[in-house]
Amino acid sequence: MTARELTIADLTRILRECAGEDEGVDLDGNILDTLFADLGYDSLALLEASSSIEREAGVKLSDDAVSEARTPRLLLAAVNAGIPATASASAA
């Protein structure tokens, strides 16, 4: 995959693929600022998702960065900040 900005649609797909989806949670709703714990994802699920993100976006997040990103918005910001500027510019 060419490096490009990861979107909430990309992230929800990755979460579903890596850890499934809690029946009581609508990942298609406005979840950007919802805690991952409230979405049903624990630290192990997020570490698995970060491995998938690394493969897709080419961005390796440290375990600390993953644990500090408590919401989808924070995780997307961490991932998208890690995409090299040259890759983002060439993808545009």
Short mmCIF file of N, CA and C in Angstrom, two decimals:
data_model
loop_
_atom_site.label_atom_id
_atom_site.label_comp_id
_atom_site.label_asym_id
_atom_site.label_seq_id
_atom_site.Cartn_x
_atom_site.Cartn_y
_atom_site.Cartn_z
N MET A 1 0.84 -1.17 0.00
CA MET A 1 0.00 0.00 0.00
C MET A 1 0.88 1.23 0.00
N THR A 2 0.54 2.18 -0.79
CA THR A 2 1.26 3.43 -0.83
C THR A 2 0.97 4.22 0.44
N ALA A 3 2.00 4.85 0.98
CA ALA A 3 1.80 5.64 2.18
C ALA A 3 0.84 6.78 1.88
N ARG A 4 -0.18 6.88 2.68
CA ARG A 4 -1.15 7.95 2.58
C ARG A 4 -1.78 8.09 3.95
N GLU A 5 -2.52 9.16 4.11
CA GLU A 5 -3.13 9.41 5.40
C GLU A 5 -4.15 8.31 5.72
N LEU A 6 -4.06 7.78 6.92
CA LEU A 6 -5.00 6.77 7.37
C LEU A 6 -6.28 7.47 7.79
N THR A 7 -7.42 6.97 7.36
CA THR A 7 -8.71 7.57 7.68
C THR A 7 -9.43 6.76 8.76
N ILE A 8 -10.50 7.33 9.28
CA ILE A 8 -11.30 6.60 10.27
C ILE A 8 -11.91 5.35 9.63
N ALA A 9 -12.25 5.40 8.35
CA ALA A 9 -12.78 4.21 7.67
C ALA A 9 -11.71 3.12 7.61
N ASP A 10 -10.47 3.52 7.33
CA ASP A 10 -9.36 2.55 7.32
C ASP A 10 -9.19 1.94 8.72
N LEU A 11 -9.22 2.79 9.72
CA LEU A 11 -9.00 2.31 11.09
C LEU A 11 -10.11 1.37 11.54
N THR A 12 -11.35 1.71 11.28
CA THR A 12 -12.45 0.82 11.71
C THR A 12 -12.37 -0.52 10.97
N ARG A 13 -11.99 -0.50 9.72
CA ARG A 13 -11.83 -1.76 8.98
C ARG A 13 -10.73 -2.60 9.61
N ILE A 14 -9.62 -1.98 9.93
CA ILE A 14 -8.50 -2.69 10.55
C ILE A 14 -8.92 -3.26 11.91
N LEU A 15 -9.63 -2.46 12.71
CA LEU A 15 -10.08 -2.94 14.02
C LEU A 15 -11.01 -4.15 13.86
N ARG A 16 -11.91 -4.08 12.91
CA ARG A 16 -12.83 -5.21 12.68
C ARG A 16 -12.05 -6.45 12.25
N GLU A 17 -11.09 -6.28 11.37
CA GLU A 17 -10.30 -7.41 10.88
C GLU A 17 -9.44 -8.02 11.99
N CYS A 18 -8.89 -7.18 12.85
CA CYS A 18 -7.96 -7.66 13.87
C CYS A 18 -8.65 -8.19 15.12
N ALA A 19 -9.73 -7.56 15.53
CA ALA A 19 -10.30 -7.91 16.83
C ALA A 19 -11.81 -8.03 16.81
N GLY A 20 -12.42 -7.95 15.66
CA GLY A 20 -13.87 -8.06 15.61
C GLY A 20 -14.54 -6.78 16.06
N GLU A 21 -15.82 -6.90 16.39
CA GLU A 21 -16.59 -5.72 16.75
C GLU A 21 -17.57 -6.10 17.85
N ASP A 22 -17.61 -5.30 18.90
CA ASP A 22 -18.57 -5.52 19.98
C ASP A 22 -19.98 -5.27 19.45
N GLU A 23 -20.91 -6.16 19.80
CA GLU A 23 -22.28 -6.02 19.29
C GLU A 23 -22.94 -4.72 19.74
N GLY A 24 -22.55 -4.20 20.87
CA GLY A 24 -23.17 -2.99 21.40
C GLY A 24 -22.55 -1.70 20.90
N VAL A 25 -21.61 -1.80 19.96
CA VAL A 25 -20.89 -0.62 19.48
C VAL A 25 -21.11 -0.46 17.99
N ASP A 26 -21.39 0.78 17.58
CA ASP A 26 -21.54 1.09 16.16
C ASP A 26 -20.27 1.78 15.69
N LEU A 27 -19.37 1.01 15.10
CA LEU A 27 -18.11 1.59 14.64
C LEU A 27 -18.31 2.56 13.48
N ASP A 28 -19.49 2.52 12.86
CA ASP A 28 -19.76 3.44 11.75
C ASP A 28 -20.28 4.79 12.26
N GLY A 29 -20.53 4.88 13.56
CA GLY A 29 -20.98 6.14 14.14
C GLY A 29 -19.79 7.08 14.39
N ASN A 30 -20.08 8.15 15.10
CA ASN A 30 -19.03 9.11 15.42
C ASN A 30 -18.24 8.61 16.63
N ILE A 31 -17.15 7.95 16.36
CA ILE A 31 -16.36 7.30 17.43
C ILE A 31 -14.99 7.94 17.61
N LEU A 32 -14.71 9.01 16.91
CA LEU A 32 -13.37 9.58 16.93
C LEU A 32 -12.86 9.87 18.34
N ASP A 33 -13.75 10.34 19.22
CA ASP A 33 -13.31 10.71 20.56
C ASP A 33 -13.78 9.72 21.63
N THR A 34 -14.21 8.55 21.22
CA THR A 34 -14.64 7.51 22.16
C THR A 34 -13.43 6.69 22.58
N LEU A 35 -13.32 6.44 23.86
CA LEU A 35 -12.20 5.63 24.35
C LEU A 35 -12.24 4.24 23.73
N PHE A 36 -11.07 3.74 23.36
CA PHE A 36 -11.01 2.38 22.81
C PHE A 36 -11.61 1.37 23.80
N ALA A 37 -11.41 1.59 25.08
CA ALA A 37 -11.99 0.68 26.08
C ALA A 37 -13.51 0.65 25.97
N ASP A 38 -14.13 1.80 25.72
CA ASP A 38 -15.59 1.86 25.58
C ASP A 38 -16.05 1.23 24.26
N LEU A 39 -15.14 1.14 23.30
CA LEU A 39 -15.45 0.50 22.01
C LEU A 39 -15.23 -1.01 22.08
N GLY A 40 -14.67 -1.46 23.19
CA GLY A 40 -14.46 -2.90 23.37
C GLY A 40 -13.08 -3.38 22.94
N TYR A 41 -12.14 -2.46 22.80
CA TYR A 41 -10.79 -2.85 22.37
C TYR A 41 -9.80 -2.66 23.51
N ASP A 42 -9.12 -3.73 23.87
CA ASP A 42 -8.10 -3.65 24.92
C ASP A 42 -6.73 -3.42 24.29
N SER A 43 -5.71 -3.37 25.14
CA SER A 43 -4.37 -3.06 24.65
C SER A 43 -3.85 -4.12 23.68
N LEU A 44 -4.19 -5.37 23.91
CA LEU A 44 -3.74 -6.43 23.00
C LEU A 44 -4.36 -6.23 21.61
N ALA A 45 -5.62 -5.90 21.55
CA ALA A 45 -6.28 -5.66 20.26
C ALA A 45 -5.65 -4.47 19.54
N LEU A 46 -5.30 -3.45 20.30
CA LEU A 46 -4.70 -2.26 19.69
C LEU A 46 -3.29 -2.54 19.19
N LEU A 47 -2.54 -3.37 19.92
CA LEU A 47 -1.20 -3.73 19.44
C LEU A 47 -1.30 -4.55 18.16
N GLU A 48 -2.29 -5.43 18.09
CA GLU A 48 -2.49 -6.20 16.86
C GLU A 48 -2.89 -5.26 15.72
N ALA A 49 -3.75 -4.31 16.01
CA ALA A 49 -4.15 -3.33 14.99
C ALA A 49 -2.95 -2.50 14.54
N SER A 50 -2.07 -2.17 15.48
CA SER A 50 -0.90 -1.35 15.10
C SER A 50 0.02 -2.12 14.16
N SER A 51 0.07 -3.44 14.31
CA SER A 51 0.88 -4.24 13.37
C SER A 51 0.28 -4.17 11.98
N SER A 52 -1.04 -4.24 11.90
CA SER A 52 -1.71 -4.14 10.61
C SER A 52 -1.53 -2.74 10.02
N ILE A 53 -1.59 -1.72 10.86
CA ILE A 53 -1.37 -0.35 10.40
C ILE A 53 0.04 -0.21 9.85
N GLU A 54 0.99 -0.82 10.52
CA GLU A 54 2.38 -0.76 10.05
C GLU A 54 2.50 -1.36 8.65
N ARG A 55 1.84 -2.49 8.44
CA ARG A 55 1.89 -3.12 7.11
C ARG A 55 1.20 -2.26 6.05
N GLU A 56 0.08 -1.66 6.40
CA GLU A 56 -0.69 -0.90 5.41
C GLU A 56 -0.16 0.52 5.19
N ALA A 57 0.17 1.20 6.28
CA ALA A 57 0.55 2.61 6.17
C ALA A 57 2.06 2.81 6.21
N GLY A 58 2.78 1.76 6.57
CA GLY A 58 4.24 1.89 6.62
C GLY A 58 4.71 2.71 7.80
N VAL A 59 3.88 2.79 8.84
CA VAL A 59 4.23 3.57 10.03
C VAL A 59 4.29 2.63 11.22
N LYS A 60 5.47 2.57 11.85
CA LYS A 60 5.64 1.74 13.04
C LYS A 60 5.46 2.62 14.26
N LEU A 61 4.47 2.26 15.08
CA LEU A 61 4.23 2.98 16.32
C LEU A 61 4.85 2.20 17.47
N SER A 62 5.44 2.93 18.40
CA SER A 62 5.97 2.26 19.60
C SER A 62 4.80 1.78 20.45
N ASP A 63 5.08 0.81 21.32
CA ASP A 63 4.04 0.34 22.24
C ASP A 63 3.51 1.49 23.09
N ASP A 64 4.40 2.40 23.49
CA ASP A 64 3.97 3.56 24.28
C ASP A 64 3.02 4.45 23.49
N ALA A 65 3.33 4.67 22.23
CA ALA A 65 2.46 5.52 21.40
C ALA A 65 1.08 4.90 21.25
N VAL A 66 1.04 3.59 21.11
CA VAL A 66 -0.25 2.91 20.98
C VAL A 66 -1.04 3.00 22.28
N SER A 67 -0.38 2.80 23.41
CA SER A 67 -1.10 2.84 24.69
C SER A 67 -1.53 4.27 25.05
N GLU A 68 -0.79 5.27 24.59
CA GLU A 68 -1.16 6.65 24.87
C GLU A 68 -2.30 7.15 23.98
N ALA A 69 -2.49 6.52 22.85
CA ALA A 69 -3.57 6.91 21.94
C ALA A 69 -4.85 6.22 22.41
N ARG A 70 -5.55 6.86 23.28
CA ARG A 70 -6.72 6.23 23.92
C ARG A 70 -8.00 6.33 23.11
N THR A 71 -7.98 7.11 22.03
CA THR A 71 -9.17 7.24 21.18
C THR A 71 -8.75 7.07 19.72
N PRO A 72 -9.69 6.79 18.85
CA PRO A 72 -9.35 6.69 17.43
C PRO A 72 -8.71 7.98 16.90
N ARG A 73 -9.19 9.15 17.34
CA ARG A 73 -8.61 10.41 16.85
C ARG A 73 -7.12 10.49 17.20
N LEU A 74 -6.79 10.11 18.44
CA LEU A 74 -5.39 10.18 18.87
C LEU A 74 -4.53 9.16 18.12
N LEU A 75 -5.08 7.98 17.87
CA LEU A 75 -4.32 6.97 17.14
C LEU A 75 -4.10 7.41 15.69
N LEU A 76 -5.13 7.95 15.07
CA LEU A 76 -4.98 8.43 13.69
C LEU A 76 -3.95 9.55 13.62
N ALA A 77 -3.97 10.44 14.61
CA ALA A 77 -3.00 11.54 14.63
C ALA A 77 -1.58 11.00 14.74
N ALA A 78 -1.39 10.00 15.60
CA ALA A 78 -0.06 9.41 15.77
C ALA A 78 0.40 8.73 14.47
N VAL A 79 -0.49 8.00 13.85
CA VAL A 79 -0.13 7.30 12.60
C VAL A 79 0.16 8.32 11.51
N ASN A 80 -0.73 9.28 11.35
CA ASN A 80 -0.57 10.22 10.24
C ASN A 80 0.61 11.16 10.44
N ALA A 81 0.99 11.40 11.68
CA ALA A 81 2.20 12.19 11.95
C ALA A 81 3.45 11.41 11.60
N GLY A 82 3.33 10.08 11.58
CA GLY A 82 4.48 9.24 11.28
C GLY A 82 4.68 8.96 9.81
N ILE A 83 3.74 9.38 8.98
CA ILE A 83 3.90 9.17 7.54
C ILE A 83 4.89 10.20 7.02
N PRO A 84 5.93 9.73 6.36
CA PRO A 84 6.94 10.67 5.85
C PRO A 84 6.32 11.71 4.91
N ALA A 85 6.77 12.94 5.03
CA ALA A 85 6.21 14.03 4.22
C ALA A 85 6.32 13.75 2.73
N THR A 86 7.41 13.14 2.30
CA THR A 86 7.57 12.86 0.88
C THR A 86 6.54 11.84 0.40
N ALA A 87 6.20 10.88 1.26
CA ALA A 87 5.21 9.89 0.87
C ALA A 87 3.83 10.53 0.78
N SER A 88 3.49 11.43 1.73
CA SER A 88 2.20 12.11 1.70
C SER A 88 2.09 12.99 0.47
N ALA A 89 3.15 13.70 0.15
CA ALA A 89 3.13 14.60 -1.00
C ALA A 89 2.99 13.82 -2.30
N SER A 90 3.65 12.68 -2.40
CA SER A 90 3.56 11.91 -3.64
C SER A 90 2.22 11.22 -3.77
N ALA A 91 1.52 10.97 -2.66
CA ALA A 91 0.21 10.31 -2.71
C ALA A 91 -0.88 11.30 -3.08
N ALA A 92 -0.64 12.60 -2.92
CA ALA A 92 -1.66 13.62 -3.19
C ALA A 92 -1.87 13.83 -4.67
#
